[in-house]
Every structure is written in C-alpha cells, then in structure tokens.
C-alpha positions as semicolon CSV with decimal commas, in nm:
position;residue;x (nm);y (nm);z (nm)
1;M;1,497;2,073;-1,062
2;T;1,396;2,356;-0,833
3;Q;1,351;2,278;-0,466
4;E;1,171;2,502;-0,223
5;P;1,379;2,600;0,081
6;P;1,271;2,414;0,395
7;V;1,072;2,613;0,645
8;V;1,205;2,572;0,997
9;T;0,941;2,611;1,264
10;K;0,905;2,531;1,632
11;T;0,540;2,435;1,606
12;F;0,427;2,085;1,708
13;V;0,361;1,985;1,347
14;R;0,582;2,082;1,053
15;F;0,390;2,167;0,736
16;E;0,534;1,961;0,452
17;Q;0,740;2,149;0,195
18;Q;0,916;1,871;0,002
19;H;0,627;1,684;-0,171
20;I;0,783;1,460;-0,445
21;L;1,131;1,616;-0,431
22;P;1,423;1,433;-0,266
23;I;1,432;1,470;0,112
24;P;1,762;1,632;0,218
25;E;1,948;1,485;0,515
26;T;1,866;1,789;0,730
27;E;1,492;1,726;0,680
28;R;1,492;1,354;0,756
29;T;1,293;1,348;1,077
30;G;1,181;0,985;1,063
31;T;1,279;0,730;1,328
32;N;1,264;0,351;1,348
33;W;0,977;0,371;1,595
34;S;0,776;0,620;1,392
35;L;0,812;0,410;1,076
36;F;0,711;0,095;1,264
37;A;0,412;0,281;1,409
38;I;0,298;0,392;1,063
39;W;0,288;0,038;0,922
40;F;0,167;-0,124;1,242
41;G;-0,108;0,132;1,290
42;L;-0,215;0,136;0,925
43;N;-0,349;-0,220;0,955
44;L;-0,538;-0,159;1,278
45;M;-0,865;-0,077;1,108
46;P;-1,195;-0,248;1,027
47;L;-1,095;-0,302;0,662
48;T;-0,826;-0,544;0,784
49;V;-1,084;-0,718;1,003
50;V;-1,320;-0,760;0,707
51;T;-1,033;-0,896;0,494
52;G;-0,949;-1,160;0,756
53;A;-1,316;-1,254;0,778
54;V;-1,307;-1,359;0,412
55;A;-1,119;-1,677;0,514
56;S;-1,378;-1,814;0,756
57;G;-1,680;-1,631;0,618
58;S;-1,658;-1,635;0,238
59;Y;-1,426;-1,935;0,189
60;G;-1,561;-2,135;0,486
61;L;-1,217;-2,239;0,613
62;P;-1,184;-2,365;0,972
63;I;-1,039;-2,109;1,214
64;G;-0,701;-2,284;1,236
65;W;-0,649;-2,315;0,860
66;S;-0,770;-1,958;0,812
67;I;-0,497;-1,829;1,044
68;V;-0,231;-2,045;0,874
69;A;-0,327;-1,908;0,529
70;I;-0,326;-1,550;0,660
71;L;0,011;-1,593;0,831
72;A;0,175;-1,750;0,524
73;G;0,037;-1,490;0,283
74;N;0,139;-1,191;0,494
75;V;0,487;-1,327;0,568
76;I;0,552;-1,379;0,194
77;G;0,398;-1,054;0,071
78;A;0,556;-0,829;0,335
79;F;0,903;-0,945;0,232
80;G;0,855;-0,777;-0,106
81;S;0,715;-0,457;0,044
82;A;1,001;-0,435;0,294
83;L;1,256;-0,467;0,013
84;H;1,087;-0,175;-0,161
85;A;1,093;0,021;0,168
86;S;1,469;-0,023;0,200
87;Q;1,511;0,187;-0,115
88;G;1,357;0,499;0,041
89;P;1,640;0,611;0,272
90;H;1,899;0,557;-0,001
91;L;1,718;0,749;-0,277
92;G;1,508;0,993;-0,073
93;I;1,222;1,002;-0,326
94;P;0,867;0,859;-0,345
95;Q;0,843;0,496;-0,455
96;M;0,666;0,538;-0,788
97;L;0,882;0,831;-0,899
98;Q;1,175;0,590;-0,896
99;A;0,989;0,385;-1,159
100;R;1,116;0,640;-1,415
101;A;1,446;0,452;-1,407
102;Q;1,277;0,128;-1,514
103;F;1,000;0,254;-1,743
104;G;1,113;0,597;-1,859
105;Y;1,005;0,949;-1,762
106;L;0,664;0,919;-1,931
107;G;0,633;0,541;-1,901
108;A;0,648;0,562;-1,521
109;S;0,347;0,793;-1,520
110;L;0,135;0,495;-1,629
111;F;0,229;0,312;-1,310
112;A;0,185;0,624;-1,100
113;L;-0,170;0,642;-1,235
114;I;-0,229;0,273;-1,155
115;A;-0,104;0,328;-0,801
116;F;-0,314;0,644;-0,777
117;V;-0,630;0,449;-0,863
118;M;-0,535;0,185;-0,607
119;F;-0,490;0,433;-0,322
120;M;-0,810;0,614;-0,413
121;G;-0,983;0,276;-0,399
122;F;-0,841;0,201;-0,056
123;F;-0,937;0,548;0,070
124;A;-1,297;0,492;-0,045
125;S;-1,301;0,135;0,093
126;I;-1,185;0,248;0,435
127;L;-1,454;0,516;0,439
128;L;-1,720;0,252;0,368
129;V;-1,602;0,009;0,637
130;A;-1,560;0,290;0,892
131;K;-1,915;0,396;0,816
132;D;-2,037;0,038;0,864
133;S;-1,860;0,022;1,201
134;L;-2,040;0,333;1,320
135;L;-2,377;0,219;1,182
136;A;-2,344;-0,105;1,379
137;V;-2,354;0,110;1,693
138;F;-2,586;0,388;1,572
139;P;-2,823;0,230;1,314
140;D;-3,015;0,554;1,259
141;L;-2,706;0,755;1,167
142;N;-2,697;0,918;0,825
143;A;-2,452;0,695;0,637
144;S;-2,360;0,953;0,373
145;L;-2,293;1,219;0,637
146;A;-2,062;0,979;0,824
147;I;-1,864;0,915;0,505
148;I;-1,827;1,288;0,436
149;V;-1,711;1,367;0,791
150;F;-1,459;1,082;0,794
151;A;-1,327;1,188;0,453
152;A;-1,288;1,550;0,569
153;V;-1,080;1,440;0,870
154;G;-0,845;1,230;0,656
155;T;-0,811;1,506;0,397
156;I;-0,722;1,772;0,656
157;L;-0,451;1,549;0,806
158;C;-0,312;1,483;0,459
159;V;-0,297;1,857;0,384
160;F;-0,046;1,902;0,669
161;G;0,163;1,618;0,528
162;Y;0,412;1,361;0,652
163;D;0,496;1,504;0,995
164;M;0,131;1,521;1,103
165;L;0,062;1,168;0,976
166;R;0,374;1,028;1,144
167;K;0,295;1,173;1,487
168;M;-0,072;1,083;1,464
169;M;0,004;0,718;1,376
170;V;0,238;0,678;1,675
171;H;-0,041;0,767;1,918
172;I;-0,345;0,600;1,766
173;S;-0,166;0,270;1,697
174;I;-0,140;0,216;2,073
175;L;-0,509;0,292;2,128
176;I;-0,634;0,058;1,854
177;A;-0,393;-0,221;1,953
178;I;-0,544;-0,221;2,301
179;A;-0,898;-0,234;2,159
180;V;-0,815;-0,521;1,921
181;L;-0,629;-0,719;2,189
182;L;-0,919;-0,683;2,432
183;S;-1,163;-0,800;2,163
184;M;-0,955;-1,104;2,075
185;V;-0,909;-1,215;2,434
186;M;-1,282;-1,190;2,498
187;L;-1,376;-1,367;2,173
188;W;-1,141;-1,660;2,240
189;T;-1,334;-1,723;2,561
190;R;-1,666;-1,749;2,375
191;P;-1,731;-2,114;2,274
192;E;-2,004;-2,006;2,034
193;V;-1,737;-1,816;1,838
194;T;-1,440;-2,055;1,854
195;S;-1,633;-2,380;1,804
196;Q;-1,605;-2,499;1,444
197;R;-1,910;-2,445;1,226
198;A;-2,056;-2,759;1,073
199;E;-2,005;-2,630;0,720
200;A;-1,643;-2,519;0,778
201;A;-1,394;-2,737;0,588
202;F;-1,045;-2,714;0,445
203;T;-1,026;-2,669;0,067
204;F;-0,717;-2,609;-0,144
205;E;-0,904;-2,346;-0,341
206;G;-1,006;-2,152;-0,030
207;F;-0,665;-2,188;0,137
208;F;-0,461;-2,066;-0,159
209;A;-0,713;-1,793;-0,240
210;M;-0,674;-1,659;0,114
211;L;-0,297;-1,696;0,093
212;A;-0,304;-1,486;-0,226
213;I;-0,518;-1,223;-0,052
214;G;-0,258;-1,202;0,225
215;I;0,017;-1,155;-0,034
216;V;-0,167;-0,882;-0,223
217;W;-0,262;-0,711;0,104
218;Q;0,108;-0,667;0,173
219;L;0,218;-0,594;-0,184
220;A;-0,047;-0,322;-0,201
221;Y;0,184;-0,127;0,033
222;A;0,484;-0,167;-0,201
223;P;0,404;0,135;-0,423
224;Y;0,424;0,372;-0,128
225;V;0,649;0,231;0,144
226;S;0,934;0,456;0,029
227;D;0,706;0,759;0,058
228;Y;0,766;0,727;0,433
229;S;1,099;0,543;0,464
230;R;1,267;0,824;0,263
231;Y;1,258;1,029;0,583
232;L;1,511;0,795;0,751
233;P;1,886;0,878;0,743
234;K;2,065;0,758;0,429
235;D;2,353;0,578;0,604
236;T;2,157;0,374;0,860
237;G;1,812;0,384;0,706
238;P;1,793;0,096;0,451
239;K;1,832;-0,190;0,700
240;A;1,611;-0,020;0,956
241;A;1,350;0,055;0,690
242;F;1,337;-0,312;0,590
243;W;1,287;-0,455;0,938
244;T;1,058;-0,186;1,080
245;T;0,838;-0,206;0,771
246;Y;0,838;-0,586;0,763
247;L;0,761;-0,637;1,130
248;G;0,508;-0,354;1,143
249;L;0,314;-0,490;0,845
250;V;0,323;-0,860;0,940
251;V;0,250;-0,830;1,311
252;S;-0,043;-0,592;1,274
253;S;-0,196;-0,763;0,968
254;V;-0,191;-1,113;1,117
255;F;-0,308;-0,976;1,452
256;V;-0,611;-0,793;1,314
257;M;-0,698;-1,047;1,043
258;T;-0,711;-1,316;1,312
259;L;-0,976;-1,107;1,484
260;G;-1,156;-1,101;1,149
261;V;-1,137;-1,481;1,126
262;L;-1,317;-1,514;1,459
263;L;-1,581;-1,260;1,360
264;G;-1,627;-1,418;1,016
265;A;-1,687;-1,755;1,179
266;A;-1,940;-1,597;1,415
267;N;-2,124;-1,395;1,148
268;P;-2,021;-1,464;0,786
269;E;-2,268;-1,208;0,649
270;N;-2,166;-0,912;0,869
271;P;-1,844;-0,981;1,063
272;L;-1,825;-0,632;1,216
273;A;-2,173;-0,671;1,365
274;A;-2,047;-0,980;1,549
275;L;-1,845;-0,754;1,779
276;G;-2,161;-0,606;1,925
277;E;-2,348;-0,937;1,916
278;H;-2,090;-1,128;2,120
279;L;-1,908;-0,862;2,323
280;G;-2,196;-0,631;2,410
281;T;-2,096;-0,285;2,528
282;V;-1,724;-0,356;2,488
283;G;-1,781;-0,460;2,128
284;L;-1,975;-0,144;2,054
285;L;-1,698;0,071;2,204
286;V;-1,441;-0,110;1,991
287;L;-1,653;-0,039;1,681
288;I;-1,656;0,332;1,769
289;V;-1,277;0,327;1,814
290;F;-1,242;0,152;1,478
291;A;-1,462;0,406;1,304
292;V;-1,293;0,716;1,445
293;T;-0,935;0,594;1,406
294;S;-1,003;0,476;1,050
295;A;-1,081;0,835;0,957
296;L;-0,740;0,934;1,093
297;I;-0,550;0,645;0,937
298;N;-0,706;0,715;0,600
299;G;-0,492;1,026;0,564
300;V;-0,197;0,793;0,492
301;E;-0,377;0,638;0,194
302;L;-0,468;0,980;0,056
303;Y;-0,112;1,109;0,103
304;S;0,025;0,837;-0,124
305;A;-0,251;0,892;-0,377
306;V;-0,144;1,256;-0,390
307;M;0,227;1,163;-0,429
308;N;0,139;0,952;-0,733
309;A;-0,093;1,217;-0,873
310;L;0,186;1,477;-0,848
311;T;0,434;1,238;-1,012
312;A;0,197;1,180;-1,304
313;M;0,118;1,552;-1,333
314;Q;0,484;1,651;-1,346
315;S;0,551;1,385;-1,610
316;G;0,255;1,475;-1,827
317;V;0,254;1,855;-1,807
318;R;0,563;2,008;-1,966
319;G;0,735;2,269;-1,751
320;M;0,508;2,211;-1,451
321;V;0,663;2,303;-1,116
322;I;0,521;2,119;-0,816
323;T;0,481;2,348;-0,514
324;S;0,323;2,317;-0,171
325;R;0,016;2,495;-0,309
326;T;-0,007;2,233;-0,583
327;R;0,013;1,954;-0,325
328;V;-0,259;2,107;-0,107
329;W;-0,505;2,159;-0,391
330;T;-0,432;1,813;-0,530
331;T;-0,505;1,671;-0,185
332;I;-0,840;1,848;-0,164
333;V;-0,946;1,744;-0,515
334;C;-0,839;1,381;-0,463
335;G;-1,011;1,366;-0,124
336;A;-1,335;1,496;-0,275
337;A;-1,318;1,251;-0,567
338;A;-1,258;0,950;-0,339
339;T;-1,544;1,062;-0,115
340;L;-1,775;1,068;-0,415
341;I;-1,663;0,715;-0,507
342;A;-1,746;0,598;-0,153
343;L;-2,086;0,766;-0,160
344;L;-2,172;0,601;-0,491
345;G;-2,024;0,264;-0,389
346;Q;-2,245;0,188;-0,091
347;G;-2,393;-0,156;-0,147
348;D;-2,243;-0,502;-0,194
349;F;-1,905;-0,398;-0,060
350;M;-1,748;-0,738;0,012
351;T;-1,797;-0,868;-0,342
352;M;-1,648;-0,553;-0,494
353;F;-1,358;-0,547;-0,249
354;E;-1,257;-0,912;-0,310
355;S;-1,253;-0,845;-0,685
356;F;-1,054;-0,525;-0,627
357;L;-0,788;-0,712;-0,426
358;T;-0,757;-0,985;-0,690
359;L;-0,707;-0,738;-0,975
360;L;-0,453;-0,544;-0,768
361;L;-0,242;-0,855;-0,728
362;Y;-0,219;-0,916;-1,103
363;V;-0,134;-0,552;-1,177
364;L;0,125;-0,502;-0,901
365;I;0,320;-0,826;-0,932
366;P;0,503;-0,746;-1,263
367;W;0,589;-0,392;-1,149
368;S;0,729;-0,523;-0,820
369;A;0,941;-0,787;-0,996
370;I;1,092;-0,529;-1,233
371;N;1,161;-0,276;-0,960
372;L;1,331;-0,525;-0,728
373;A;1,536;-0,685;-1,007
374;D;1,649;-0,344;-1,133
375;Y;1,737;-0,207;-0,789
376;F;1,907;-0,507;-0,630
377;I;2,048;-0,700;-0,928
378;V;2,107;-0,457;-1,217
379;R;2,192;-0,120;-1,062
380;K;2,252;-0,224;-0,700
381;G;2,095;0,101;-0,580
382;D;2,311;0,324;-0,800
383;Y;2,073;0,580;-0,955
384;D;2,117;0,934;-1,082
385;I;1,846;1,112;-0,881
386;E;1,871;1,434;-1,078
387;A;1,819;1,246;-1,405
388;L;1,489;1,110;-1,272
389;F;1,353;1,464;-1,296
390;A;1,485;1,524;-1,650
391;P;1,225;1,462;-1,926
392;N;1,499;1,398;-2,182
393;G;1,755;1,252;-1,943
394;K;1,945;0,927;-1,966
395;Y;1,651;0,717;-1,846
396;G;1,456;0,821;-2,155
397;R;1,090;0,904;-2,198
398;W;0,973;0,547;-2,264
399;N;1,175;0,239;-2,167
400;A;1,089;-0,046;-2,404
401;V;1,259;-0,310;-2,186
402;G;1,065;-0,218;-1,872
403;L;0,731;-0,177;-2,048
404;G;0,782;-0,491;-2,257
405;S;0,874;-0,699;-1,953
406;Y;0,567;-0,572;-1,773
407;A;0,345;-0,674;-2,067
408;I;0,505;-1,020;-2,073
409;G;0,444;-1,058;-1,699
410;L;0,079;-0,960;-1,731
411;A;0,028;-1,201;-2,021
412;A;0,195;-1,486;-1,831
413;Q;-0,061;-1,453;-1,552
414;V;-0,371;-1,470;-1,776
415;P;-0,390;-1,852;-1,817
416;F;-0,375;-1,898;-1,438
417;M;-0,608;-1,616;-1,331
418;V;-0,901;-1,685;-1,099
419;T;-1,139;-1,388;-1,078
420;P;-1,517;-1,337;-1,065
421;L;-1,500;-1,187;-1,416
422;F;-1,249;-1,418;-1,583
423;T;-1,097;-1,760;-1,514
424;G;-0,791;-1,873;-1,707
425;P;-0,785;-2,206;-1,895
426;L;-0,521;-2,353;-1,663
427;A;-0,712;-2,270;-1,343
428;A;-0,938;-2,576;-1,357
429;P;-0,654;-2,833;-1,391
430;L;-0,496;-2,668;-1,084
431;Q;-0,824;-2,700;-0,888
432;Y;-0,866;-2,321;-0,911
433;I;-0,561;-2,260;-0,694
434;D;-0,443;-1,909;-0,780
435;I;-0,073;-1,927;-0,870
436;A;-0,091;-1,649;-1,130
437;W;0,095;-1,412;-0,895
438;L;0,387;-1,655;-0,861
439;V;0,410;-1,719;-1,236
440;G;0,383;-1,346;-1,305
441;F;0,664;-1,253;-1,066
442;V;0,911;-1,516;-1,187
443;V;0,840;-1,467;-1,559
444;T;0,858;-1,086;-1,533
445;A;1,190;-1,086;-1,346
446;I;1,347;-1,332;-1,590
447;A;1,211;-1,143;-1,893
448;Y;1,345;-0,812;-1,762
449;L;1,695;-0,948;-1,697
450;L;1,710;-1,129;-2,032
451;L;1,586;-0,830;-2,231
452;L;1,845;-0,610;-2,064
453;R;2,121;-0,846;-2,174
454;T;2,004;-0,829;-2,534
455;R;2,029;-0,453;-2,547
456;R;2,343;-0,306;-2,695
457;A;2,373;-0,047;-2,419
458;E;2,345;-0,195;-2,071
459;P;2,109;0,027;-1,863
460;A;2,343;0,026;-1,570
461;V;2,440;0,366;-1,442
462;D;2,672;0,540;-1,688
463;R;2,846;0,812;-1,495
464;A;2,978;0,966;-1,813
465;S;2,623;1,047;-1,919
466;S;2,528;1,198;-1,584
467;E;2,651;1,538;-1,689
468;R;2,447;1,521;-2,010
469;S;2,131;1,438;-1,816
470;R;2,189;1,729;-1,583
471;T;2,228;1,957;-1,881
472;A;1,903;1,825;-2,030
473;A;1,726;1,888;-1,699
474;H;1,814;2,258;-1,726
C-alpha cells in the first residue's frame, strides 16, 4: 500500500491528496461543527422539499400526519447512518472500502458499484430539481444549459476534494437555512396553504410508505458518511461523529421536508412552483437560492460517487495505484456521465424518483445490517486496515458468508415489496404497508451471525495472520 506524502500548503483550500487511502492523524482537519454543517447543509436543497411533498401531494396525507410520518422515518433511518458514521474516525477509510472485511476484496466491489450508481443517481436528480427551481423563476431559460452549468460547478468543487467541500458547506448551510425558515414562517400564515384539502385523508398505506421514504432517505447516506467522518480524530471522533451526523441529518431533513409538505398540499403537481405562487417575490428569491446552492451541494454527492468508483477500480484492476491524478480524471468522467443522465432524464421526474428511492431501500438494507452486525457485534471495531488493501489478504477475495447473507436478506424482502414494478404476495394482506425493509434488516443480521457461527474459522480478527496479510500485500 503506497501512500502519497501529504502536501502542506498555506492556501485557503487544501487540494486533496489522500483519496481512498487511510487519513493519517496529522491530516485529520475535520471538526464537530464542520461535520454537522455537511449533513445539515446537504439536506437544504429542493430535492428534499420535493421528497417531503410526496406525503401531502402524492399520498394525500393531511399536513399533521405527513409531518409525523416524516419525523418517524427520519429518526429511525438516521440512527443507522450515524452508527455507520461512527466507524470513520476509528478506521480512517471510506465507508464502502471497509465492506472488503465483510464481503471480500472483490466481493466488496459489487457494493461499491451499487453505491456508485446510487450517488450518480442523486447527482443527476439534484441537477434536475435545481433546474426546475430556476425555471420556476425564469421560464424561458434553456433547461439543458442550466443542467450543464450546475453540473460543472459541482464537478469543479469535487476536483478540489474534501477540504473545499467542508468549508463550502459550513457557509452555504447558514444561507439556505435562513431561506427555508423564512419560507416556512410565511407559509404557515397562509390559510390557503395550511387549511386541509377536502381530499386529504389518513391511510395506513400512505403513512407507512412515507415513513419508509424517510428511512431510505437517511439510509441513503450510510454508504458515505464515513467518507467525511474519517477526518475526525481517532480518539474523540466516534462519539462526535455519531451525534453530529445524527442531529445534522434529522434536523435538516425534517425541517426541509416539512416545507415540502406545505408546498405539496398547496400544489400537488408542482410543489416548487407553489413558492412563487404563494410567497411572490420572496418565494422566487428562495427558488434562486435553492437552485444555486444545489449546484454547490451536489459536489458532495459526486465526491462519494468518485470514492466508490476508485474503490471498485482498485479492486478490479490488478496492480492499479490510485493517485490524485486518477481521482481528478475519475471525477471529471463521472461528472460528465451524471450530467448526461440528467439531460436524458428530463420528464416525469417524480415518478422515476419515487421508484428510485424504493429500490434503494431494498438494496441498502441488507448491506447496512451486515456492516453494523460485523462492526459492533462480531469484530467490535477491530480491523486490520492494511489487510483491506491486500487482494490475497486474510479477508479473502470473496466472502461467502457476507454475500450469502446479503442474498438471503434480499430474498426475504421480496414477498413484502411494494413497488410500481412489482408487488409481493404478502403486501395485500398487510394493506400494502411496506415492511420489507424491516424484515430484510432483521433476517439479514440474524443470517449473518448464524452463518458466522457455522464456519470452522471465526472471522474475528486473527492477529497471528496479520503478518501474513501484510506480506501478501507486498
């Protein structure tokens, strides 16, 4: 494992040198406030507004029940993401690279690719919603040009790396929070917005579907929370990473999704347009703030897509050495590809996005269960970091227990699934309440722990084999 020497500079922004390699203590520049700002600011965007609008707009829930479902879903889902975040300071590596300990050196690349697709999807989705925000103010604007400009801004920020993204998020989170708070205060004073629509009604299907969306919204952060928490000090970082991540994610998500609930009730077809319709000039200014800041925030999504792309590349290409040049070119290529996806995906966005979120939940749940069970129950955080970079190290190339448990978890969810493309046979008896995520998590965790016990060699850390894995790495 060859690590490039850190470049010490007195410039305002430090160009990232570490990429997927462990972050040494001397390079850990993260703080509790900066980590909180990243996760708080990341949700202050129109995509979060549109997601909250699903409750009152698509599912037709009353405003009060919409907020309850959003609160419950985010509180539950963020707990899992925060537990993943607490691993970052201890291990110092990106989240999905650690999956090599559970799935093997090559097996983990499958999950890095899944996470890569997810982040590329979010990058493209944010571009589309940012474009819609701007078009609500300037209807004659060239939509494709707006997407390209926003994508270029996010890509440039990502090229500089973590330090640029961290400092940028600290500042813009304050600006957007003010805009969202002003919008909410003004909307709550509008009776035409807060009065219950005649067709709004509580349904178990709508409530639990929105609760599931809140859970997956938070768990979608799980594959990359450690990408940022790994910059916190090792000794004090895990506890701080948990609480700053948890509070940042929950507070901002519930805050902004509640704004979406109000807008969805006011205009179910186009919730963002409701800002201009009901708040006039202030609403239009907020839309402009949303559009511009989304372009900046999007660099965070692209950064994690690149981390997963680099992890998969190093696993799949024998002898490949990841350098800063590799990271920069990967960033440019990924940014261009996601921009093309956004350009081709202009159309019925809400339908596609709801389906995207549902599929994400089913794919992420088994991985999350295995990772948390392995880290907190089996190994208790004791990993051989150097062996994670060894193709023939002690974690193996393919881990049958991890991959088998994941397959069992996926299969367990199928009978309970509720999606536009497929509905499981047990969904109807449950009134189409989506509990597949809960079944998948519990079954996967139990399967993983039981399969480990049946193996002759317990996969707990064997210090005697550490030297052999180091030898294999070289």
